[in-house]
mmCIF file of C-alpha atoms in Angstrom:
data_model
loop_
_atom_site.group_PDB
_atom_site.id
_atom_site.type_symbol
_atom_site.label_atom_id
_atom_site.label_comp_id
_atom_site.label_asym_id
_atom_site.label_seq_id
_atom_site.Cartn_x
_atom_site.Cartn_y
_atom_site.Cartn_z
ATOM 1 C CA MET A 1 113.021 82.276 103.887
ATOM 2 C CA THR A 2 109.270 80.465 104.737
ATOM 3 C CA ALA A 3 108.737 77.507 106.124
ATOM 4 C CA THR A 4 106.548 75.286 103.839
ATOM 5 C CA PRO A 5 103.428 73.724 105.403
ATOM 6 C CA ALA A 6 103.376 70.463 107.012
ATOM 7 C CA GLY A 7 101.715 68.142 104.320
ATOM 8 C CA ALA A 8 103.145 70.392 101.371
ATOM 9 C CA ILE A 9 104.829 70.508 98.945
ATOM 10 C CA HIS A 10 108.067 72.631 98.633
ATOM 11 C CA PRO A 11 107.323 74.980 95.086
ATOM 12 C CA SER A 12 110.976 73.998 94.097
ATOM 13 C CA ASN A 13 109.777 69.931 94.542
ATOM 14 C CA ASP A 14 106.405 70.562 92.610
ATOM 15 C CA PRO A 15 106.814 68.777 89.404
ATOM 16 C CA ILE A 16 103.518 71.219 88.464
ATOM 17 C CA THR A 17 105.585 74.850 89.068
ATOM 18 C CA HIS A 18 108.597 72.740 87.691
ATOM 19 C CA ALA A 19 107.114 72.556 84.299
ATOM 20 C CA LEU A 20 106.153 76.019 84.513
ATOM 21 C CA GLU A 21 109.021 77.417 85.460
ATOM 22 C CA ASN A 22 112.107 75.323 83.576
ATOM 23 C CA GLN A 23 109.823 74.484 80.243
ATOM 24 C CA PHE A 24 107.243 77.720 80.169
ATOM 25 C CA GLY A 25 109.162 79.807 81.470
ATOM 26 C CA LEU A 26 105.864 80.734 83.419
ATOM 27 C CA ALA A 27 107.341 81.376 87.223
ATOM 28 C CA ASP A 28 105.038 83.104 89.139
ATOM 29 C CA ARG A 29 107.695 83.742 91.658
ATOM 30 C CA VAL A 30 111.410 85.339 91.843
ATOM 31 C CA VAL A 31 113.775 82.509 90.942
ATOM 32 C CA ASP A 32 116.903 84.126 91.753
ATOM 33 C CA GLU A 33 117.657 87.125 93.962
ATOM 34 C CA ALA A 34 120.660 88.283 92.763
ATOM 35 C CA THR A 35 119.799 88.360 89.314
ATOM 36 C CA LEU A 36 116.550 90.479 90.293
ATOM 37 C CA ALA A 37 118.963 92.953 92.381
ATOM 38 C CA ASN A 38 121.329 93.107 89.334
ATOM 39 C CA SER A 39 118.558 93.819 86.629
ATOM 40 C CA VAL A 40 117.024 96.843 89.469
ATOM 41 C CA ALA A 41 120.317 97.622 89.850
ATOM 42 C CA ARG A 42 121.065 97.668 86.373
ATOM 43 C CA PHE A 43 117.529 99.499 85.200
ATOM 44 C CA ARG A 44 118.308 101.799 87.571
ATOM 45 C CA GLU A 45 121.841 103.049 86.316
ATOM 46 C CA ARG A 46 120.241 103.481 83.142
ATOM 47 C CA GLY A 47 117.238 104.928 83.870
ATOM 48 C CA ILE A 48 115.294 102.430 82.611
ATOM 49 C CA THR A 49 111.658 102.295 83.568
ATOM 50 C CA LEU A 50 108.469 100.372 83.240
ATOM 51 C CA PRO A 51 105.180 100.859 82.423
ATOM 52 C CA THR A 52 102.775 99.435 85.534
ATOM 53 C CA PHE A 53 100.385 96.411 85.609
ATOM 54 C CA ALA A 54 97.291 99.006 84.892
ATOM 55 C CA GLU A 55 99.372 101.069 82.203
ATOM 56 C CA LEU A 56 99.748 97.446 80.496
ATOM 57 C CA ALA A 57 96.443 96.517 81.453
ATOM 58 C CA ASP A 58 95.071 99.238 79.294
ATOM 59 C CA PRO A 59 97.877 101.157 77.572
ATOM 60 C CA SER A 60 95.366 104.328 76.451
ATOM 61 C CA ARG A 61 97.176 105.415 79.982
ATOM 62 C CA ILE A 62 100.145 105.164 78.516
ATOM 63 C CA ASP A 63 101.539 108.703 77.827
ATOM 64 C CA PRO A 64 103.271 108.667 74.206
ATOM 65 C CA ALA A 65 106.167 110.856 75.516
ATOM 66 C CA ARG A 66 107.453 107.724 77.461
ATOM 67 C CA VAL A 67 108.062 105.496 74.401
ATOM 68 C CA GLY A 68 108.916 109.318 72.007
ATOM 69 C CA ASP A 69 111.088 108.793 68.807
ATOM 70 C CA ALA A 70 112.018 105.139 69.255
ATOM 71 C CA ASP A 71 111.995 102.884 66.764
ATOM 72 C CA PRO A 72 109.632 100.031 67.450
ATOM 73 C CA GLN A 73 111.974 97.248 65.460
ATOM 74 C CA GLY A 74 115.297 99.255 67.004
ATOM 75 C CA PRO A 75 116.817 97.764 70.440
ATOM 76 C CA ASP A 76 115.516 100.588 72.831
ATOM 77 C CA ALA A 77 114.734 99.755 76.089
ATOM 78 C CA ARG A 78 111.587 103.054 75.829
ATOM 79 C CA ASN A 79 110.074 99.709 73.648
ATOM 80 C CA LEU A 80 109.304 98.244 77.112
ATOM 81 C CA TRP A 81 106.436 100.595 76.489
ATOM 82 C CA ARG A 82 105.477 99.186 74.122
ATOM 83 C CA VAL A 83 104.793 95.618 75.167
ATOM 84 C CA HIS A 84 101.455 95.033 74.847
ATOM 85 C CA TRP A 85 98.904 93.719 72.993
ATOM 86 C CA TYR A 86 97.607 97.161 71.542
ATOM 87 C CA ASN A 87 99.618 97.462 68.664
ATOM 88 C CA ASP A 88 99.613 97.330 64.698
ATOM 89 C CA LEU A 89 102.703 95.748 62.904
ATOM 90 C CA ALA A 90 104.055 99.306 62.319
ATOM 91 C CA GLY A 91 104.111 99.465 66.431
ATOM 92 C CA ASN A 92 101.259 102.399 66.720
ATOM 93 C CA ARG A 93 98.915 101.970 69.004
ATOM 94 C CA VAL A 94 95.389 100.447 68.273
ATOM 95 C CA ASP A 95 92.041 100.905 70.254
ATOM 96 C CA VAL A 96 91.589 97.135 69.993
ATOM 97 C CA PRO A 97 93.822 94.473 69.727
ATOM 98 C CA GLN A 98 94.319 93.177 65.641
ATOM 99 C CA HIS A 99 92.922 89.807 65.527
ATOM 100 C CA VAL A 100 91.239 87.123 63.773
ATOM 101 C CA VAL A 101 87.992 85.743 64.191
ATOM 102 C CA LEU A 102 87.946 81.634 63.304
ATOM 103 C CA PRO A 103 83.747 81.065 62.904
ATOM 104 C CA PRO A 104 82.442 77.922 63.571
ATOM 105 C CA ALA A 105 82.137 77.258 59.974
ATOM 106 C CA LEU A 106 85.786 77.071 59.767
ATOM 107 C CA THR A 107 86.472 75.330 63.108
ATOM 108 C CA GLY A 108 83.678 72.556 63.393
ATOM 109 C CA ILE A 109 83.817 74.484 67.170
ATOM 110 C CA GLU A 110 80.109 76.010 68.257
ATOM 111 C CA SER A 111 82.069 78.567 69.549
ATOM 112 C CA PRO A 112 84.023 81.418 67.672
ATOM 113 C CA ILE A 113 87.745 81.483 68.588
ATOM 114 C CA ILE A 114 89.673 85.256 68.822
ATOM 115 C CA VAL A 115 93.710 84.946 67.487
ATOM 116 C CA VAL A 116 95.333 87.504 68.558
ATOM 117 C CA PHE A 117 98.066 88.189 66.657
ATOM 118 C CA GLY A 118 101.536 87.995 68.682
ATOM 119 C CA ASP A 119 104.181 89.539 65.805
ATOM 120 C CA ARG A 120 102.828 93.204 66.516
ATOM 121 C CA PHE A 121 104.873 93.288 70.060
ATOM 122 C CA PRO A 122 107.916 95.077 69.121
ATOM 123 C CA MET A 123 111.521 94.363 69.317
ATOM 124 C CA ILE A 124 113.350 94.813 72.713
#
């Protein structure tokens, strides 16, 4: 366990950290070491692999064989390789994430607003 510097708020007592972790599910640290260890062991036993952050940032680096013939809407661990923005509605890879641009004439805001479709993620 690491010590908290004098005057600093421990992450578990910080209201912003608490809100991010408990209300929004956005923890930026491991909050349960036992659960992490259990997940790692389970993935190892079942041969489940995950893409790297670099592969998620640029899915063109992902070998299509990783997904194989997995049904994009089926409960298949290979769909973890599809959890990125570069999917169409059928689960096929696209070059640009599917989106719509809301123009200033519609929104009343000077800058166009880009809305990326979140329903292109597979069922996992």
